[in-house]
Short mmCIF file of C-alpha atoms in Angstrom, two decimals:
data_model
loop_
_atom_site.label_atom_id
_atom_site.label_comp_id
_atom_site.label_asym_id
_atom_site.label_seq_id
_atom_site.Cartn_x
_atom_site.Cartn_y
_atom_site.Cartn_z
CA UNK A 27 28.21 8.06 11.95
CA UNK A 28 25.06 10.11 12.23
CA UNK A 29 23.67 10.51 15.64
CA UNK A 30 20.43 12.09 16.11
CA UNK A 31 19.04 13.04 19.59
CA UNK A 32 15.74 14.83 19.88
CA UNK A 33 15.15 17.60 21.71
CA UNK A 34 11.31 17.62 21.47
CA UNK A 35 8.54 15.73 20.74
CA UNK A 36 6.95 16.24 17.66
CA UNK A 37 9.06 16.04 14.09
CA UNK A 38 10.18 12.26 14.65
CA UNK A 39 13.21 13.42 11.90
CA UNK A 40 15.40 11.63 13.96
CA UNK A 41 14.12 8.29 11.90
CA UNK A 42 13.31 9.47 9.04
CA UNK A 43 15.26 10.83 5.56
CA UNK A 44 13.53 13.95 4.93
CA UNK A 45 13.71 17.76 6.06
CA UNK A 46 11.99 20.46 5.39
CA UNK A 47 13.78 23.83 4.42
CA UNK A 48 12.25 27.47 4.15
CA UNK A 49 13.04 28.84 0.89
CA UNK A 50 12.75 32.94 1.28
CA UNK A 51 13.07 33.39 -2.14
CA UNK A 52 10.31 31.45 -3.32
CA UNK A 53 8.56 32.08 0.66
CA UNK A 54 7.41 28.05 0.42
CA UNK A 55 8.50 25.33 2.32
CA UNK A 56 10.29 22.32 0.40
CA UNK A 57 10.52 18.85 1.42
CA UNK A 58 14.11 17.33 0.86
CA UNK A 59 14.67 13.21 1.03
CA UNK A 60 17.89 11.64 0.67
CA UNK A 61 19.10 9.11 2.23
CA UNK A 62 22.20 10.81 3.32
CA UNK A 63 19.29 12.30 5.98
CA UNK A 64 18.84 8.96 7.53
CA UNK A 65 20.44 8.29 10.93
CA UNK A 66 22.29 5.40 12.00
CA UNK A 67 21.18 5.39 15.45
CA UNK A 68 18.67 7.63 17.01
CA UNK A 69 18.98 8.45 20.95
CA UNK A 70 15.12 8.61 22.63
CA UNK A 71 16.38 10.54 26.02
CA UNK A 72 13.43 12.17 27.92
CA UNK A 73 16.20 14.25 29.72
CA UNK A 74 16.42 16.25 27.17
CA UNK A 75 13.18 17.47 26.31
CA UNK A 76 12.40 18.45 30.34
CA UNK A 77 13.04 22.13 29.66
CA UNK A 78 11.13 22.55 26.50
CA UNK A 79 8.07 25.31 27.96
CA UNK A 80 4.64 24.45 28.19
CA UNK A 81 3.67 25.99 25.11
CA UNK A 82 6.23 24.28 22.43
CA UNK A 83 5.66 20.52 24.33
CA UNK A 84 1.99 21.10 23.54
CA UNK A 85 2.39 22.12 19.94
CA UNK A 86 5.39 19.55 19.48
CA UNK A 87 3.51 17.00 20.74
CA UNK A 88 0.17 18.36 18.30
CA UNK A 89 3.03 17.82 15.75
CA UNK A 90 3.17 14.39 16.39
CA UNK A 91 -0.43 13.94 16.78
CA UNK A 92 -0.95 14.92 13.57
CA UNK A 93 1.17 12.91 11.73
CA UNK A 94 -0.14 9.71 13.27
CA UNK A 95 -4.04 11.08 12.02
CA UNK A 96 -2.94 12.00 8.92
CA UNK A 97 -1.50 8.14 8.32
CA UNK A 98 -4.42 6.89 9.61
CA UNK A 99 -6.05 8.74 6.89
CA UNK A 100 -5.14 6.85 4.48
CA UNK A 101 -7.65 4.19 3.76
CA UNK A 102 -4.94 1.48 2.87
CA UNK A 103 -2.42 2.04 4.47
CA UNK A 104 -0.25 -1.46 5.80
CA UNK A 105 -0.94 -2.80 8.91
CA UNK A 106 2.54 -2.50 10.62
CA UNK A 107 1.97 1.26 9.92
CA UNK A 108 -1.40 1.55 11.15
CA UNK A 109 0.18 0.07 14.22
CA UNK A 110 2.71 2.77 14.99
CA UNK A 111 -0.07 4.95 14.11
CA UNK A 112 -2.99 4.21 15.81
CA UNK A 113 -0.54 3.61 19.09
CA UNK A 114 1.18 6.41 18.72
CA UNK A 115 -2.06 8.57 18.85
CA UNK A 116 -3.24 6.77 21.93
CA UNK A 117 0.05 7.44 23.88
CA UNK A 118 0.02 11.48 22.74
CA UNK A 119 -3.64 11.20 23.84
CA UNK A 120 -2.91 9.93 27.28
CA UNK A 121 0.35 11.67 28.00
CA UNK A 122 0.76 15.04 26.51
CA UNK A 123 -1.72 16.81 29.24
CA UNK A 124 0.87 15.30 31.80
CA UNK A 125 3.78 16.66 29.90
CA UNK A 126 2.40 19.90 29.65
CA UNK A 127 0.95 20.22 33.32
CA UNK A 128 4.63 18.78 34.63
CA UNK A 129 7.44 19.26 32.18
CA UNK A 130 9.69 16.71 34.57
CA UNK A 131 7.80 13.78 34.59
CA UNK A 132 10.19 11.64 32.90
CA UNK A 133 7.54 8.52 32.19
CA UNK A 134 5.27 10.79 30.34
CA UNK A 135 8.01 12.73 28.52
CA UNK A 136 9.75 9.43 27.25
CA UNK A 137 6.28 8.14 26.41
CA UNK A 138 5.71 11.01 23.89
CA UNK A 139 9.58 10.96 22.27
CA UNK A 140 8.49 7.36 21.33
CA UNK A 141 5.19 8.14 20.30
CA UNK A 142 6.57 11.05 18.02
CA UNK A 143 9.14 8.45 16.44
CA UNK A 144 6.27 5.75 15.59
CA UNK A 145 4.35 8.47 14.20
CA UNK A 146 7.17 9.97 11.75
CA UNK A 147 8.24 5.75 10.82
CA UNK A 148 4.61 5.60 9.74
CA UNK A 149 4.85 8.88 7.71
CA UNK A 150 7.88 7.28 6.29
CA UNK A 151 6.20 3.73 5.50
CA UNK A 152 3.25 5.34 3.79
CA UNK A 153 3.13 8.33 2.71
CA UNK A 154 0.76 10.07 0.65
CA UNK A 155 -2.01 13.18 1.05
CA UNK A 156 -1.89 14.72 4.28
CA UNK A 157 -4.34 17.93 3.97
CA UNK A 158 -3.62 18.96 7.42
CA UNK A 159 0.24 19.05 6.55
CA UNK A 160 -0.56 20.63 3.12
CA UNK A 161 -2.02 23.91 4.96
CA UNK A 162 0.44 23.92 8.05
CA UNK A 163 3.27 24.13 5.54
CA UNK A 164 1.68 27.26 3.30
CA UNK A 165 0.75 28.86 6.79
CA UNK A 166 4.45 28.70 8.48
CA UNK A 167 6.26 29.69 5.10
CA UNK A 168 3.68 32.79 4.50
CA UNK A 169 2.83 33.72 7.98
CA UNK A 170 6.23 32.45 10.21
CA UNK A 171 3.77 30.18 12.25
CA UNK A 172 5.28 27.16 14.40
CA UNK A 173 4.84 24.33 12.60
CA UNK A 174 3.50 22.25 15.42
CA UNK A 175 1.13 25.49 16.50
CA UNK A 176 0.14 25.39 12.58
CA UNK A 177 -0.40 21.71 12.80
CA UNK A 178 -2.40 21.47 16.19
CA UNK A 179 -4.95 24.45 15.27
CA UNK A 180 -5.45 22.99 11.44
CA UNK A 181 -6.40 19.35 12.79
CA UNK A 182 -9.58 19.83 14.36
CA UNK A 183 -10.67 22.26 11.44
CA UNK A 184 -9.73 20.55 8.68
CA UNK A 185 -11.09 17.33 9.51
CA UNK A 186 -14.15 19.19 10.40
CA UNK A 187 -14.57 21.27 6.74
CA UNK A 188 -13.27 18.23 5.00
CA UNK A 189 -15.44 15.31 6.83
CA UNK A 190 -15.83 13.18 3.79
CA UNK A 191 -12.39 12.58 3.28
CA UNK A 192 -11.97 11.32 6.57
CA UNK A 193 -15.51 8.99 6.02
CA UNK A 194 -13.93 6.12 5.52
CA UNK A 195 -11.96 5.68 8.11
CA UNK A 196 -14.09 6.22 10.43
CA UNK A 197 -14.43 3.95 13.03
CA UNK A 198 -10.28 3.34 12.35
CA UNK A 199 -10.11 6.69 13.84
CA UNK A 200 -13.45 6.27 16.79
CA UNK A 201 -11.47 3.71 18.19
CA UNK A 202 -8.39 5.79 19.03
CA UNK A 203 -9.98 8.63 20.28
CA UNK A 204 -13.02 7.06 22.23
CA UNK A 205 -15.96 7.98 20.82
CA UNK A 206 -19.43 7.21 19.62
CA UNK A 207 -21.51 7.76 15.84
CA UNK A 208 -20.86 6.61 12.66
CA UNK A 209 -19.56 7.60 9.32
CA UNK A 210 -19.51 11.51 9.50
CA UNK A 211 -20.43 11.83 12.88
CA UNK A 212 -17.83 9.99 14.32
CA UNK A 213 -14.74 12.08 12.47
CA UNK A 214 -16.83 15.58 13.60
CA UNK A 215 -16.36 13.47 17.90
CA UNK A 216 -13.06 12.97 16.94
CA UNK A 217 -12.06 16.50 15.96
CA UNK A 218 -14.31 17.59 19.16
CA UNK A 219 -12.06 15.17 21.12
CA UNK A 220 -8.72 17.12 19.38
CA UNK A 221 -10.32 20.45 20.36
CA UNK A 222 -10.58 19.48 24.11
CA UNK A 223 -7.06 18.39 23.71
CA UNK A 224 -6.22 21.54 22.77
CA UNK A 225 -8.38 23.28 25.20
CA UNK A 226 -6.53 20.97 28.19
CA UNK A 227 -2.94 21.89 27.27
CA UNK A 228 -3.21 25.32 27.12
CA UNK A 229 -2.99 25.24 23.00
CA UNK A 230 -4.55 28.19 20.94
CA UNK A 231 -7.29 27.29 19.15
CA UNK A 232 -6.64 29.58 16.34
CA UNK A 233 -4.02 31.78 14.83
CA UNK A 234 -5.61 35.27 16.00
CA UNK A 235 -2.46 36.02 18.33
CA UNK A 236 -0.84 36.23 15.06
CA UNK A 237 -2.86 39.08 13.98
CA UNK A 238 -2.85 38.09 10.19
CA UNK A 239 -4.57 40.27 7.85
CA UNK A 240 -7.27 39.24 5.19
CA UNK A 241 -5.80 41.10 2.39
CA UNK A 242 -2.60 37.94 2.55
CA UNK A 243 -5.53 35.28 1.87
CA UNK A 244 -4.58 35.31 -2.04
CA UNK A 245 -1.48 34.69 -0.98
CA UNK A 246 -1.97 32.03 1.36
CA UNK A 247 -4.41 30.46 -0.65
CA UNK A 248 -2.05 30.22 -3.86
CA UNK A 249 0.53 28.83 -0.95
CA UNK A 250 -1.62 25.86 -0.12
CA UNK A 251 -2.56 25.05 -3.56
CA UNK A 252 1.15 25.12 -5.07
CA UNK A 253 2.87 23.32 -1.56
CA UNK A 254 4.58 20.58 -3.19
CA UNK A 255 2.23 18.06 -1.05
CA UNK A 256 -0.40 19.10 -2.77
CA UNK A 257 0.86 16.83 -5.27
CA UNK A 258 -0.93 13.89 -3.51
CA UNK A 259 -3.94 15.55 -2.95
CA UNK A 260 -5.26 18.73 -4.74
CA UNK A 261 -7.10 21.05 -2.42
CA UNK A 262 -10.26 22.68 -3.87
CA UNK A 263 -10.55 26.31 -3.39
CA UNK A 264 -13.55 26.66 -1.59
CA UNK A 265 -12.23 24.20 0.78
CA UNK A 266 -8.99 26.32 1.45
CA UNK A 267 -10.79 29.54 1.58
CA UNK A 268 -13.09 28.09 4.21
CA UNK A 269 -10.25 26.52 6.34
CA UNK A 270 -8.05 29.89 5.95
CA UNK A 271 -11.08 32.03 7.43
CA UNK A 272 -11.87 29.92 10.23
CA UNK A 273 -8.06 29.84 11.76
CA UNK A 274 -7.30 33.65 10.96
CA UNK A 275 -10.87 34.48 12.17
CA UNK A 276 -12.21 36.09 9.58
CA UNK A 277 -15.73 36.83 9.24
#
């Protein structure tokens, strides 16, 4: 039998059939599925995620965020997906500032390992171009960035430089984070909203602590537009040059 029990909230690999493994050779990130990854029972205990720190249940639980946005990205995705989705999102949204301001409150930790499964069975049910993935990978396989830090600072930014491709799904995505406009507008609130989520637990912004240099942009750059995800969706340059100077803070 294959027992999985999470230790944090953010992957959700405990239900699905995929893993991700660092190849140093190559320095990308591949994406393995089988379905000798799947579990036969997955254990949700909130006792053991009590003594993650503040830092990794933030970007863990940006993890999870993510992968519920992303889904909702897609413009048809089916509605028992959108469902897991769309509530996981709200529950991260509502709980993760607890989590991070009181690592034992049990409620709020349980709340986010179920949130972080329902995001990862949506990735599962439908998945396709994920942008914000596609630049998290390149980033912790070039630069040895957390994957959840990669994924929490990228969100905001990406949905900001790449507005249109958010567009329509716009007021999918207004109604889970609360806020007003239309069309363009509204994704630009809801990546404001994501930035004061990130400003209220505590999670960087941007990967400056990381001290990365401008001369490894063409490096970077060719590692975003050769991930394997970028299969789904092809980045354009300009759009991955942008992104990559905002995060490293480049001028």
């Amino acid at each position: 039998p294959h027992i999985s029990v999470p230790t944090t909230a953010g992957t959700g690999a405990e239900v699905t059939n995929g893993a991700v493994i660092y190849n140093k050779d190559l320095g990308i990130k591949h994406l393995i599925v089988s379905h000798y990854l799947e579990s036969d029972i997955a254990v949700l205990d909130a006792h053991m995620t009590t003594g993650l720190p503040p830092m990794l249940t933030a970007a863990t639980g940006m993890d999870a965020l993510t992968h519920a946005v992303e889904i909702m990205g897609h413009p048809n995705t089916g509605d028992f997906t959108l469902a897991h989705a769309e509530t996981s999102a709200k529950i991260i949204l509502e709980n993760l500032p607890k989590v991070v301001a009181d690592g034992s409150n049990l409620l709020a930790r349980q709340a986010m390992l179920n949130a972080s499964a329902m995001a990862c069975s949506a990735v599962v049910n439908d998945f396709g171009a994920v942008p914000v993935h596609n630049f998290a990978h390149a980033f912790g396989a070039a630069c040895h960035i957390h994957h959840g830090e990669a994924n929490g600072v990228l969100l905001p930014i990406v949905m900001e430089e790449f507005a249109d491709f958010y567009v329509p799904v716009a007021d999918r995505l207004k109604g889970v984070f609360g806020v007003e406009g239309e069309g363009r507008d509204a994704v630009l609130a809801c990546a404001a909203a994501i930035s004061g989520l990130l400003e209220a637990t505590g999670h960087p912004r941007d990967f400056a602590r990381h001290d990365i240099p401008e001369s490894k942009l063409p490096e970077i750059a060719a590692a975003i537009a050769g991930d394997p995800i970028a299969a789904f969706l092809p980045l354009p340059m300009d759009l991955i040059e942008t992104v990559c100077r905002r995060v490293c803070g480049w001028s």
